[in-house]
Structures are given as C-alpha cells and as structure tokens.
C-alpha cells in the first residue's frame, strides 16, 4: 500500500513536497505555541515532538488556567486518551474559547467507541467545531456512526482505507478536516482525499506516536490555518519521514523513539523533497 503509482508520483514531486517544506520552514521560523490538553501517557512524546519540529509546547489542562492562557496559544490540541469527568470541562472550555477567538484546534478522539462516556464526550467535542480530527480507522468509524464498537484499547481494528467513506462523511458533517492514520494516512475535507504514504510499521510499537503526530498537526495548522488539509497532510508525511530515517539507525522500538525525535529535528529540504510521499487519491 505504500508504493506510489506512476500517475501519482508527479503530484508529490511537483506540488506536495515543496509545500510541506514551506510549512516546516514557517513552523521553525514562527515557533507557534501549541496548548495540549492530553493524556499522561503521551505528554512526554508530544512535547518532545513539538520541540524537535520547532514549535513550543504547553501541557496546560487546568480549567482555571484556560481563560488566561488559551488566548495566547496559536493552536490547541485536545486528546481524550486518559479521559476523566474532571478533565472534560477544561477540554470543552478550551475548544469553545479557541473557536470564539478564531484559533485552530485539533481533536484526537482516542478509543472513541470504547465506552458510552467516551463516545458522548468525543461527539460533544466534534460539535464544537475542531479544525482537524485525527484518529485511527476504528475511532473515525465510531465517530461517523456515533456507535460503540469492538476496539483493542487505543489500537485500531480497521485499516485506514476501510474508514475512507466514514472519514468523508464525518468531514462533511463536522466541517473538519479528517485524518485517518494507517499504512497510508488518509486526509479528507469530505470531497478531496489525500494519502500520506510515509512511515514504518515499528512506529506502532511506540506508545503515543499517534498522539504526537496529532500535536504536530496542530503546530502545522497554526502556521497555515486557512489550508488545514495541506497542513495536516504535510505533518503526517514529515512525521512518517522522521520514522523512516530513525528506523535506519534503530534496533527496536525504544531506540526508534529516540532516533525519530532526532530525525524530526534534523530534516532538511533535500531530505524532505526526496522522501515526501503525498498523493491525491
């Protein structure tokens, strides 16, 4: 599924890769402040991913701080991984304020279909108009159908391609760009569909890589909020490239985690232009 056809190859060479480099350059120049309301498992990797890319992370989740801090953030990332009733009001308050102030925000509906509480919370957040929703196939299908389903915790029981129609439906219903992670990452606005083909399977053996790339998407959308689909596709491809570069040096998941962060920090124009694999589907 990672191989590119001869028809799609010119698209990523002539259009998508330079655009991705332009966005990464802007991110490094502007160092956007990304507020992350996320889970305890992912905080470290999310923060280090943002720092390595050139952004500035802030792991602020107290509802008491939302009115003072959120207006200063350039984008917000909301991740429901270790969701609790105490955190949901802060997530909703941050989303509401971001929308009011015209700041982009990104939702990661972790294990959306695993319980009624979690599904209802995610649906409430979707109703608060995120700019981007990024999840795995099972999460996006659960949100699109608003239903509980079989899930292995945060792991997906569906491939990204299985969720393409659900993603398009969710994008049309919510007004958000919807991204589905998988062997090929699917990104859609409900009409256009783009595939990011970068990455390595071992990234799935590192907890919170999905959470980390959602934070990276928030940083990219911060520097180009008017082109959220392009920003999302670029972030997914660049994170995947960092994984590919890291895999060349890694001996297993633990060393891949380290080399992924180093590789993200060191990506240059030549590497990105030669390795980005973003196609129109």
Backbone as CSV, one residue per row, in Angstrom:
resi,resn,N_x,N_y,N_z,CA_x,CA_y,CA_z,C_x,C_y,C_z
1,UNK,0.813,-1.202,0.000,0.000,0.000,0.000,0.857,1.266,0.000
2,UNK,2.145,1.131,0.327,2.996,2.295,0.378,3.537,2.691,-0.998
3,UNK,3.481,1.750,-1.960,4.060,2.039,-3.264,3.230,3.083,-3.997
4,UNK,3.896,3.979,-4.707,3.218,5.002,-5.480,3.069,4.559,-6.923
5,UNK,1.965,4.908,-7.516,1.790,4.624,-8.931,2.536,5.671,-9.751
6,UNK,2.741,5.379,-11.025,3.404,6.332,-11.905,2.559,7.581,-12.090
7,UNK,1.232,7.441,-11.962,0.359,8.592,-12.131,0.448,9.529,-10.935
8,UNK,0.581,8.983,-9.725,0.566,9.831,-8.542,1.920,10.434,-8.229
9,UNK,2.991,9.863,-8.744,4.334,10.319,-8.388,4.582,11.782,-8.742
10,UNK,4.208,12.280,-9.931,4.449,13.690,-10.232,3.758,14.640,-9.256
11,UNK,2.625,14.220,-8.674,1.902,15.090,-7.755,2.742,15.388,-6.530
12,UNK,3.335,14.349,-5.949,4.108,14.619,-4.743,5.429,15.295,-5.076
13,UNK,6.026,15.045,-6.226,7.297,15.667,-6.565,7.135,17.146,-6.885
14,UNK,6.095,17.509,-7.603,5.973,18.859,-8.117,5.130,19.778,-7.234
15,UNK,4.364,19.228,-6.339,3.411,20.062,-5.615,3.504,19.861,-4.107
16,UNK,3.265,18.653,-3.653,3.122,18.425,-2.226,4.414,18.579,-1.440
17,UNK,5.515,18.035,-1.905,6.763,18.078,-1.140,7.260,19.503,-0.915
18,UNK,7.312,20.363,-1.938,7.725,21.751,-1.685,6.791,22.476,-0.726
19,UNK,5.503,22.167,-0.811,4.548,22.793,0.105,4.817,22.349,1.534
20,UNK,5.116,21.081,1.718,5.429,20.575,3.048,6.682,21.236,3.608
21,UNK,7.697,21.394,2.762,8.921,22.063,3.215,8.643,23.520,3.589
22,UNK,7.832,24.205,2.809,7.479,25.591,3.109,6.798,25.700,4.474
23,UNK,5.908,24.758,4.757,5.210,24.782,6.046,6.154,24.476,7.200
24,UNK,7.030,23.503,7.029,8.001,23.186,8.077,8.925,24.377,8.331
25,UNK,9.325,25.059,7.284,10.179,26.239,7.430,9.451,27.339,8.202
26,UNK,8.179,27.552,7.879,7.389,28.542,8.612,7.262,28.164,10.083
27,UNK,7.043,26.886,10.331,6.908,26.430,11.710,8.193,26.715,12.491
28,UNK,9.318,26.396,11.886,10.595,26.618,12.560,10.850,28.104,12.785
29,UNK,10.425,28.943,11.857,10.615,30.389,11.998,9.679,30.991,13.048
30,UNK,8.434,30.535,13.052,7.420,31.158,13.906,7.322,30.532,15.293
31,UNK,7.741,29.283,15.433,7.678,28.554,16.701,6.330,28.743,17.411
32,UNK,5.251,28.276,16.784,3.925,28.505,17.372,3.768,27.829,18.727
33,UNK,3.032,28.479,19.601,2.722,27.946,20.921,1.505,27.036,20.806
34,UNK,1.688,25.765,21.109,0.620,24.771,20.986,0.217,24.308,22.389
35,UNK,-1.007,24.612,22.772,-1.520,24.134,24.057,-2.066,22.729,23.881
36,UNK,-1.579,21.814,24.690,-2.005,20.419,24.606,-2.761,20.035,25.877
37,UNK,-4.018,19.695,25.728,-4.768,19.064,26.818,-4.816,17.590,26.446
38,UNK,-3.949,16.827,27.067,-3.723,15.467,26.585,-3.608,14.497,27.744
39,UNK,-3.266,13.257,27.427,-3.235,12.221,28.450,-1.831,12.049,29.019
40,UNK,-1.767,11.445,30.199,-0.498,11.310,30.903,0.497,10.441,30.135
41,UNK,-0.005,9.468,29.372,0.877,8.565,28.626,1.640,9.319,27.542
42,UNK,0.991,10.304,26.927,1.542,10.916,25.718,2.281,12.224,25.947
43,UNK,2.197,12.799,27.130,2.712,14.161,27.321,4.169,14.309,26.915
44,UNK,5.004,13.376,27.332,6.434,13.481,27.062,6.729,13.443,25.564
45,UNK,6.199,12.459,24.866,6.498,12.337,23.437,5.892,13.482,22.647
46,UNK,4.698,13.919,23.029,4.072,15.048,22.333,4.915,16.307,22.481
47,UNK,5.358,16.577,23.705,6.152,17.780,23.951,7.472,17.732,23.183
48,UNK,8.132,16.573,23.199,9.413,16.453,22.514,9.257,16.489,20.993
49,UNK,8.155,15.971,20.484,7.873,16.065,19.052,7.710,17.519,18.637
50,UNK,6.938,18.267,19.403,6.735,19.679,19.085,8.046,20.459,19.161
51,UNK,8.814,20.224,20.203,10.092,20.923,20.345,11.040,20.579,19.197
52,UNK,11.107,19.311,18.823,12.011,18.886,17.757,11.629,19.502,16.418
53,UNK,10.328,19.673,16.198,9.868,20.262,14.941,10.085,21.767,14.896
54,UNK,10.220,22.394,16.073,10.419,23.837,16.128,9.304,24.597,16.801
55,UNK,8.276,23.891,17.273,7.156,24.537,17.952,7.421,24.634,19.454
56,UNK,6.508,25.299,20.155,6.619,25.468,21.599,5.418,24.803,22.268
57,UNK,5.629,23.719,23.029,4.506,23.012,23.649,4.154,23.575,25.029
58,UNK,2.872,23.487,25.364,2.406,23.855,26.706,1.376,22.823,27.142
59,UNK,1.718,22.036,28.165,0.815,20.992,28.646,-0.040,21.562,29.779
60,UNK,-1.013,22.358,29.399,-1.851,23.052,30.383,-3.276,22.546,30.262
61,UNK,-3.791,21.921,31.323,-5.118,21.311,31.255,-6.055,21.735,32.382
62,UNK,-5.616,22.600,33.268,-6.477,23.045,34.361,-7.497,24.047,33.844
63,UNK,-8.759,23.836,34.166,-9.800,24.738,33.676,-9.614,26.148,34.225
64,UNK,-8.972,26.248,35.392,-8.745,27.564,35.975,-7.781,28.407,35.138
65,UNK,-6.929,27.755,34.359,-5.942,28.480,33.561,-6.406,28.777,32.147
66,UNK,-7.486,28.147,31.707,-7.938,28.307,30.325,-8.186,29.776,29.963
67,UNK,-8.926,30.552,30.769,-9.220,31.938,30.359,-7.969,32.794,30.192
68,UNK,-6.946,32.559,31.008,-5.738,33.379,30.940,-4.745,32.884,29.900
69,UNK,-4.602,31.562,29.787,-3.535,31.028,28.941,-3.959,30.791,27.502
70,UNK,-5.117,30.186,27.282,-5.517,29.770,25.932,-5.510,30.909,24.915
71,UNK,-5.887,32.143,25.273,-5.816,33.225,24.278,-4.414,33.478,23.730
72,UNK,-3.375,33.052,24.452,-2.004,33.270,23.990,-1.504,32.135,23.083
73,UNK,-2.181,31.001,23.104,-1.769,29.868,22.269,-2.112,30.142,20.814
74,UNK,-1.291,29.583,19.916,-1.560,29.723,18.488,-2.453,28.597,17.963
75,UNK,-2.484,27.477,18.671,-3.397,26.381,18.354,-3.550,25.518,19.598
76,UNK,-4.584,24.672,19.585,-4.875,23.810,20.722,-5.031,22.388,20.226
77,UNK,-4.450,21.460,20.974,-4.579,20.031,20.685,-5.308,19.393,21.857
78,UNK,-6.443,18.759,21.594,-7.235,18.107,22.640,-7.246,16.617,22.377
79,UNK,-6.755,15.863,23.346,-6.588,14.413,23.238,-7.293,13.769,24.430
80,UNK,-8.195,12.820,24.166,-9.037,12.261,25.231,-8.518,10.924,25.748
81,UNK,-7.239,10.674,25.591,-6.693,9.355,25.901,-6.991,8.845,27.298
82,UNK,-6.688,9.624,28.327,-6.999,9.218,29.707,-8.125,10.106,30.228
83,UNK,-9.214,10.074,29.522,-10.347,10.952,29.797,-10.934,10.693,31.181
84,UNK,-11.289,11.779,31.865,-11.987,11.681,33.143,-12.997,12.823,33.229
85,UNK,-14.021,12.674,34.068,-15.003,13.755,34.200,-14.388,15.074,34.642
86,UNK,-13.247,15.013,35.333,-12.614,16.241,35.804,-11.949,17.024,34.682
87,UNK,-11.514,16.327,33.626,-10.803,16.984,32.535,-11.720,17.465,31.416
88,UNK,-12.855,16.837,31.259,-13.723,17.173,30.134,-14.155,18.643,30.132
89,UNK,-14.521,19.233,31.269,-14.894,20.657,31.235,-13.769,21.562,30.718
90,UNK,-12.525,21.244,31.050,-11.407,22.051,30.562,-11.259,21.905,29.051
91,UNK,-11.439,20.687,28.552,-11.368,20.469,27.115,-12.440,21.284,26.386
92,UNK,-13.648,21.235,26.913,-14.755,21.960,26.286,-14.548,23.470,26.375
93,UNK,-14.035,23.931,27.516,-13.798,25.370,27.690,-12.720,25.854,26.725
94,UNK,-11.652,25.071,26.561,-10.580,25.457,25.646,-11.070,25.456,24.201
95,UNK,-11.851,24.434,23.833,-12.384,24.368,22.466,-13.313,25.543,22.188
96,UNK,-14.158,25.853,23.140,-15.101,26.965,22.967,-14.362,28.287,22.815
97,UNK,-13.348,28.496,23.646,-12.600,29.746,23.595,-11.778,29.840,22.312
98,UNK,-11.186,28.719,21.905,-10.420,28.719,20.661,-11.303,29.095,19.477
99,UNK,-12.477,28.506,19.416,-13.406,28.816,18.326,-13.820,30.283,18.361
100,UNK,-14.102,30.791,19.551,-14.500,32.194,19.711,-13.408,33.138,19.226
101,UNK,-12.159,32.788,19.519,-11.031,33.655,19.176,-10.472,33.386,17.780
102,UNK,-11.033,32.410,17.072,-10.570,32.089,15.734,-9.247,31.357,15.704
103,UNK,-8.941,30.643,16.776,-7.703,29.869,16.837,-7.991,28.430,16.417
104,UNK,-7.129,27.829,15.598,-7.384,26.444,15.183,-7.176,25.465,16.325
105,UNK,-8.013,24.428,16.343,-7.802,23.371,17.334,-8.049,22.012,16.703
106,UNK,-7.352,21.020,17.247,-7.318,19.675,16.683,-7.776,18.679,17.744
107,UNK,-8.615,17.738,17.334,-9.155,16.724,18.243,-8.585,15.358,17.927
108,UNK,-8.121,14.665,18.970,-7.692,13.271,18.861,-8.654,12.425,19.685
109,UNK,-9.620,11.749,19.033,-10.672,11.017,19.752,-10.239,9.603,20.132
110,UNK,-9.265,9.503,21.017,-8.646,8.215,21.354,-9.702,7.218,21.842
111,UNK,-9.721,6.036,21.218,-10.632,4.951,21.598,-12.077,5.431,21.697
112,UNK,-12.496,6.239,20.727,-13.799,6.913,20.796,-14.963,5.964,21.043
113,UNK,-14.903,4.759,20.487,-16.032,3.842,20.615,-15.930,2.869,21.764
114,UNK,-14.970,3.069,22.673,-14.735,2.076,23.720,-15.773,2.104,24.833
115,UNK,-16.408,3.244,25.067,-17.421,3.350,26.122,-18.399,4.451,25.768
116,UNK,-19.569,4.394,26.367,-20.567,5.418,26.126,-20.108,6.790,26.581
117,UNK,-19.475,6.857,27.743,-18.959,8.127,28.257,-17.962,8.744,27.282
118,UNK,-17.050,7.937,26.801,-16.005,8.425,25.898,-16.601,8.849,24.556
119,UNK,-17.497,8.042,24.011,-18.105,8.378,22.727,-18.902,9.671,22.824
120,UNK,-19.699,9.814,23.884,-20.502,11.029,24.042,-19.631,12.261,24.208
121,UNK,-18.525,12.113,24.959,-17.605,13.235,25.138,-16.991,13.646,23.801
122,UNK,-16.582,12.648,23.018,-15.984,12.946,21.714,-16.990,13.609,20.782
123,UNK,-18.231,13.139,20.809,-19.255,13.725,19.954,-19.547,15.173,20.363
124,UNK,-19.535,15.438,21.674,-19.686,16.822,22.141,-18.568,17.695,21.609
125,UNK,-17.350,17.202,21.659,-16.206,17.972,21.188,-16.256,18.167,19.675
126,UNK,-16.676,17.141,18.939,-16.835,17.288,17.493,-17.840,18.400,17.183
127,UNK,-18.878,18.485,17.990,-19.883,19.528,17.806,-19.376,20.928,18.085
128,UNK,-18.196,21.031,18.682,-17.611,22.336,18.994,-16.651,22.806,17.906
129,UNK,-16.715,22.169,16.754,-16.082,22.611,15.514,-14.551,22.597,15.530
130,UNK,-13.944,21.422,15.735,-12.487,21.356,15.550,-12.119,21.596,14.091
131,UNK,-10.930,22.116,13.882,-10.452,22.312,12.518,-10.002,20.995,11.893
132,UNK,-9.450,20.117,12.740,-8.966,18.819,12.282,-9.336,17.757,13.310
133,UNK,-9.744,16.593,12.840,-9.942,15.408,13.685,-8.994,14.344,13.164
134,UNK,-8.113,13.817,14.048,-7.172,12.784,13.626,-7.322,11.565,14.509
135,UNK,-7.612,10.425,13.898,-7.748,9.190,14.655,-7.401,7.995,13.799
136,UNK,-7.468,6.805,14.403,-7.281,5.596,13.602,-8.621,5.198,12.977
137,UNK,-8.598,4.129,12.193,-9.794,3.739,11.463,-10.990,3.467,12.352
138,UNK,-10.769,2.738,13.441,-11.876,2.396,14.344,-12.463,3.625,15.012
139,UNK,-11.601,4.573,15.390,-12.077,5.792,16.044,-12.919,6.645,15.104
140,UNK,-12.468,6.773,13.874,-13.200,7.600,12.909,-14.526,6.944,12.534
141,UNK,-14.533,5.630,12.391,-15.793,4.929,12.105,-16.770,5.100,13.259
142,UNK,-16.274,4.990,14.498,-17.142,5.152,15.665,-17.755,6.544,15.703
143,UNK,-16.969,7.569,15.424,-17.491,8.936,15.432,-18.485,9.151,14.295
144,UNK,-18.157,8.619,13.125,-19.029,8.815,11.979,-20.387,8.153,12.185
145,UNK,-20.359,6.970,12.788,-21.609,6.231,13.010,-22.212,6.517,14.379
146,UNK,-21.454,7.252,15.234,-21.894,7.547,16.603,-22.298,6.273,17.320
147,UNK,-21.401,5.285,17.251,-21.740,3.984,17.816,-20.569,3.393,18.571
148,UNK,-20.880,2.515,19.525,-19.857,1.753,20.211,-19.420,0.607,19.317
149,UNK,-18.174,0.180,19.475,-17.701,-0.903,18.629,-16.551,-1.639,19.263
150,UNK,-16.182,-2.751,18.629,-15.068,-3.557,19.123,-13.783,-2.755,18.972
151,UNK,-12.997,-2.722,20.021,-11.746,-1.979,19.991,-10.752,-2.647,20.907
152,UNK,-9.472,-2.590,20.532,-8.404,-3.123,21.383,-7.741,-1.945,22.085
153,UNK,-8.458,-1.357,23.046,-7.916,-0.176,23.694,-7.787,0.941,22.688
154,UNK,-6.568,1.488,22.555,-6.361,2.578,21.611,-5.973,2.063,20.228
155,UNK,-5.819,0.749,20.075,-5.431,0.195,18.779,-6.637,0.091,17.860
156,UNK,-6.368,0.178,16.567,-7.448,0.106,15.592,-7.659,-1.322,15.117
157,UNK,-8.925,-1.694,14.936,-9.234,-2.981,14.321,-9.616,-2.795,12.855
158,UNK,-9.427,-1.569,12.336,-9.709,-1.267,10.939,-8.490,-0.603,10.305
159,UNK,-8.246,-0.899,9.038,-7.229,-0.188,8.277,-7.765,1.189,7.878
160,UNK,-6.844,2.097,7.571,-7.273,3.451,7.209,-8.181,3.454,5.988
161,UNK,-7.865,2.602,4.998,-8.679,2.563,3.781,-10.112,2.119,4.077
162,UNK,-10.272,1.274,5.108,-11.610,0.824,5.494,-12.470,1.984,5.980
163,UNK,-11.812,3.026,6.468,-12.524,4.145,7.083,-12.658,5.343,6.147
164,UNK,-12.307,5.182,4.870,-12.308,6.335,3.975,-13.688,6.973,3.846
165,UNK,-14.709,6.162,3.618,-16.053,6.714,3.461,-16.559,7.323,4.765
166,UNK,-16.226,6.676,5.899,-16.601,7.231,7.203,-15.916,8.568,7.425
167,UNK,-14.663,8.668,7.008,-13.915,9.921,7.163,-14.542,11.032,6.324
168,UNK,-14.909,10.710,5.097,-15.536,11.714,4.229,-16.872,12.162,4.807
169,UNK,-17.635,11.216,5.318,-18.924,11.543,5.922,-18.754,12.415,7.158
170,UNK,-17.787,12.069,8.007,-17.537,12.844,9.222,-17.052,14.246,8.876
171,UNK,-16.206,14.358,7.859,-15.715,15.668,7.448,-16.858,16.563,6.967
172,UNK,-17.747,16.001,6.184,-18.885,16.784,5.690,-19.807,17.196,6.831
173,UNK,-20.036,16.281,7.781,-20.957,16.560,8.885,-20.387,17.561,9.878
174,UNK,-19.075,17.501,10.101,-18.452,18.322,11.142,-17.833,19.612,10.618
175,UNK,-17.511,19.645,9.326,-16.799,20.781,8.777,-15.307,20.735,9.035
176,UNK,-14.827,19.641,9.624,-13.406,19.493,9.946,-12.675,18.721,8.859
177,UNK,-11.381,18.941,8.767,-10.526,18.028,8.028,-10.399,16.761,8.869
178,UNK,-10.568,15.608,8.252,-10.485,14.342,8.985,-9.295,13.554,8.462
179,UNK,-8.439,13.126,9.385,-7.262,12.331,9.035,-7.362,10.974,9.706
180,UNK,-7.086,9.928,8.942,-7.133,8.558,9.451,-5.736,7.960,9.331
181,UNK,-5.153,7.614,10.461,-3.810,7.037,10.453,-3.854,5.566,10.064
182,UNK,-2.832,5.131,9.339,-2.735,3.738,8.936,-1.505,3.530,8.077
183,UNK,-1.437,2.398,7.388,-0.321,2.148,6.481,-0.202,3.281,5.470
184,UNK,-1.350,3.768,5.006,-1.441,5.027,4.281,-2.339,5.936,5.089
185,UNK,-1.853,7.116,5.453,-2.677,8.064,6.189,-3.624,8.754,5.212
186,UNK,-4.908,8.752,5.542,-5.928,9.341,4.689,-6.321,10.701,5.255
187,UNK,-6.373,11.709,4.398,-6.772,13.050,4.818,-7.851,13.534,3.863
188,UNK,-8.967,14.037,4.413,-10.072,14.453,3.552,-10.827,15.638,4.135
189,UNK,-11.392,16.447,3.235,-12.306,17.508,3.641,-13.744,17.131,3.313
190,UNK,-13.946,15.879,2.941,-15.263,15.395,2.551,-15.406,15.258,1.055
191,UNK,-14.578,15.983,0.314,-14.563,15.900,-1.147,-13.193,15.443,-1.641
192,UNK,-12.187,16.244,-1.379,-10.819,15.851,-1.730,-10.327,14.767,-0.768
193,UNK,-9.534,13.847,-1.290,-8.921,12.812,-0.454,-7.445,12.729,-0.816
194,UNK,-6.597,12.799,0.199,-5.148,12.781,0.015,-4.580,11.630,0.825
195,UNK,-3.519,11.012,0.328,-2.847,9.947,1.065,-1.410,10.320,1.368
196,UNK,-0.993,10.150,2.624,0.407,10.320,3.019,0.977,8.926,3.246
197,UNK,2.006,8.576,2.499,2.494,7.203,2.422,3.778,6.959,3.204
198,UNK,4.203,7.914,4.002,5.452,7.759,4.741,5.239,7.056,6.071
199,UNK,6.345,6.541,6.644,6.288,5.877,7.938,6.790,4.451,7.869
200,UNK,6.948,3.840,9.041,7.390,2.445,9.145,6.501,1.721,10.159
201,UNK,6.273,0.414,9.970,5.368,-0.315,10.870,5.783,-0.262,12.333
202,UNK,7.082,-0.202,12.633,7.503,-0.246,14.028,7.074,0.980,14.827
203,UNK,6.679,2.040,14.153,6.162,3.210,14.869,4.930,2.843,15.692
204,UNK,4.220,1.812,15.262,3.046,1.356,16.004,3.414,0.676,17.316
205,UNK,4.691,0.332,17.479,5.151,-0.312,18.708,5.620,0.707,19.749
206,UNK,5.489,1.971,19.438,5.863,3.043,20.370,4.583,3.729,20.820
207,UNK,4.314,3.684,22.112,3.083,4.307,22.583,3.102,5.812,22.341
208,UNK,1.972,6.344,21.956,1.727,7.785,21.801,2.276,8.387,20.512
209,UNK,2.686,7.576,19.540,3.096,8.175,18.272,1.902,8.835,17.571
210,UNK,0.729,8.222,17.687,-0.462,8.846,17.116,-0.779,10.161,17.799
211,UNK,-0.675,10.184,19.113,-0.902,11.421,19.868,0.105,12.487,19.451
212,UNK,1.353,12.061,19.276,2.416,13.003,18.923,2.182,13.634,17.560
213,UNK,1.756,12.834,16.591,1.538,13.401,15.265,0.315,14.312,15.260
214,UNK,-0.663,14.063,16.126,-1.792,14.984,16.238,-1.317,16.339,16.743
215,UNK,-0.413,16.339,17.717,0.155,17.597,18.207,0.924,18.307,17.093
216,UNK,1.650,17.526,16.290,2.392,18.111,15.175,1.428,18.730,14.162
217,UNK,0.315,18.073,13.917,-0.712,18.634,13.032,-1.180,19.978,13.572
218,UNK,-1.404,20.059,14.890,-1.838,21.324,15.490,-0.820,22.425,15.250
219,UNK,0.468,22.088,15.311,1.508,23.080,15.056,1.492,23.530,13.600
220,UNK,1.332,22.585,12.681,1.298,22.933,11.262,0.063,23.765,10.924
221,UNK,-1.076,23.415,11.505,-2.291,24.186,11.245,-2.157,25.591,11.825
222,UNK,-1.393,25.738,12.894,-1.186,27.060,13.495,-0.507,28.016,12.518
223,UNK,0.403,27.500,11.685,1.127,28.382,10.767,0.404,28.555,9.434
224,UNK,-0.611,27.726,9.166,-1.393,27.896,7.938,-2.828,27.428,8.170
225,UNK,-3.578,28.171,9.003,-4.936,27.722,9.348,-5.908,27.739,8.184
226,UNK,-5.623,28.484,7.142,-6.533,28.562,6.003,-6.405,27.374,5.071
227,UNK,-5.360,26.580,5.241,-5.149,25.396,4.402,-4.899,24.189,5.305
228,UNK,-5.922,23.855,6.086,-5.753,22.806,7.100,-5.524,21.434,6.491
229,UNK,-6.099,21.156,5.330,-5.871,19.852,4.705,-4.403,19.709,4.315
230,UNK,-3.847,20.732,3.673,-2.451,20.687,3.264,-1.520,20.621,4.479
231,UNK,-1.855,21.379,5.516,-1.043,21.360,6.731,-1.064,19.991,7.394
232,UNK,-2.236,19.366,7.420,-2.374,18.046,8.032,-1.599,16.990,7.257
233,UNK,-1.744,16.998,5.953,-1.015,16.031,5.124,0.489,16.208,5.262
234,UNK,0.937,17.444,5.318,2.369,17.718,5.449,2.899,17.206,6.778
235,UNK,2.162,17.459,7.855,2.601,16.998,9.175,2.694,15.483,9.229
236,UNK,1.708,14.799,8.678,1.711,13.338,8.688,2.876,12.780,7.878
237,UNK,3.134,13.366,6.724,4.232,12.900,5.888,5.578,13.136,6.566
238,UNK,5.770,14.309,7.129,7.049,14.651,7.761,7.303,13.778,8.982
239,UNK,6.287,13.521,9.775,6.450,12.636,10.930,6.808,11.227,10.448
240,UNK,6.178,10.789,9.366,6.499,9.484,8.796,7.924,9.423,8.272
241,UNK,8.387,10.507,7.637,9.768,10.560,7.163,10.734,10.448,8.344
242,UNK,10.436,11.146,9.435,11.285,11.051,10.628,11.355,9.610,11.122
243,UNK,10.232,8.901,11.043,10.227,7.491,11.423,11.087,6.641,10.499
244,UNK,11.022,6.919,9.196,11.843,6.173,8.238,13.330,6.403,8.485
245,UNK,13.699,7.658,8.701,15.102,7.988,8.965,15.562,7.364,10.279
246,UNK,14.692,7.427,11.286,15.026,6.843,12.576,15.191,5.340,12.507
247,UNK,14.376,4.697,11.664,14.422,3.239,11.535,15.755,2.784,10.953
248,UNK,16.402,3.630,10.150,17.700,3.277,9.585,18.765,3.109,10.666
249,UNK,18.534,3.717,11.848,19.514,3.663,12.935,19.037,2.848,14.131
250,UNK,17.757,2.484,14.147,17.159,1.880,15.337,17.384,0.371,15.401
251,UNK,17.391,-0.158,16.604,17.473,-1.596,16.839,16.135,-2.151,17.326
252,UNK,15.220,-1.272,17.665,13.918,-1.686,18.162,13.102,-0.462,18.521
253,UNK,11.931,-0.635,19.135,11.048,0.496,19.417,11.674,1.581,20.292
254,UNK,12.431,1.186,21.305,12.981,2.191,22.216,13.982,3.094,21.508
255,UNK,14.879,2.511,20.730,15.842,3.332,20.009,15.187,4.068,18.842
256,UNK,14.130,3.512,18.266,13.402,4.215,17.218,12.782,5.495,17.773
257,UNK,12.253,5.416,18.967,11.668,6.605,19.599,12.688,7.731,19.678
258,UNK,13.890,7.407,20.136,14.949,8.401,20.250,15.351,8.932,18.881
259,UNK,15.580,8.024,17.930,16.053,8.455,16.616,14.962,9.175,15.833
260,UNK,13.697,8.847,16.079,12.599,9.561,15.438,12.636,11.034,15.823
261,UNK,12.800,11.303,17.109,12.849,12.688,17.577,14.058,13.407,16.988
262,UNK,15.222,12.757,17.005,16.422,13.354,16.412,16.219,13.624,14.921
263,UNK,15.612,12.681,14.230,15.428,12.819,12.781,14.462,13.942,12.449
264,UNK,13.414,14.082,13.242,12.468,15.180,13.024,13.180,16.521,13.174
265,UNK,14.040,16.614,14.163,14.800,17.842,14.381,15.719,18.150,13.201
266,UNK,16.274,17.114,12.585,17.296,17.315,11.568,16.823,17.308,10.138
267,UNK,15.547,17.099,9.873,15.067,17.045,8.485,15.399,18.340,7.756
268,UNK,16.025,18.201,6.595,16.328,19.375,5.784,15.558,19.320,4.469
269,UNK,15.748,20.353,3.661,14.963,20.472,2.434,15.216,19.319,1.474
270,UNK,16.473,18.943,1.305,16.795,17.885,0.341,16.153,16.561,0.742
271,UNK,16.215,16.243,2.031,15.623,15.001,2.515,14.115,15.009,2.323
272,UNK,13.491,16.112,2.693,12.029,16.172,2.592,11.581,16.082,1.140
273,UNK,12.235,16.821,0.262,11.821,16.811,-1.139,12.012,15.447,-1.783
274,UNK,12.996,14.701,-1.322,13.262,13.395,-1.932,12.415,12.286,-1.336
275,UNK,11.882,12.494,-0.106,11.216,11.384,0.572,9.712,11.576,0.783
276,UNK,9.212,12.771,0.682,7.773,13.008,0.923,6.947,12.252,-0.106
277,UNK,5.960,11.511,0.378,5.092,10.727,-0.497,3.642,11.062,-0.168
278,UNK,3.170,12.141,-0.782,1.793,12.591,-0.583,1.110,12.572,-1.936
279,UNK,0.009,11.867,-2.032,-0.654,11.702,-3.320,-2.136,12.043,-3.204
280,UNK,-2.711,12.431,-4.303,-4.155,12.593,-4.396,-4.775,11.234,-4.685
281,UNK,-5.763,10.841,-3.897,-6.387,9.533,-4.050,-7.711,9.635,-4.805
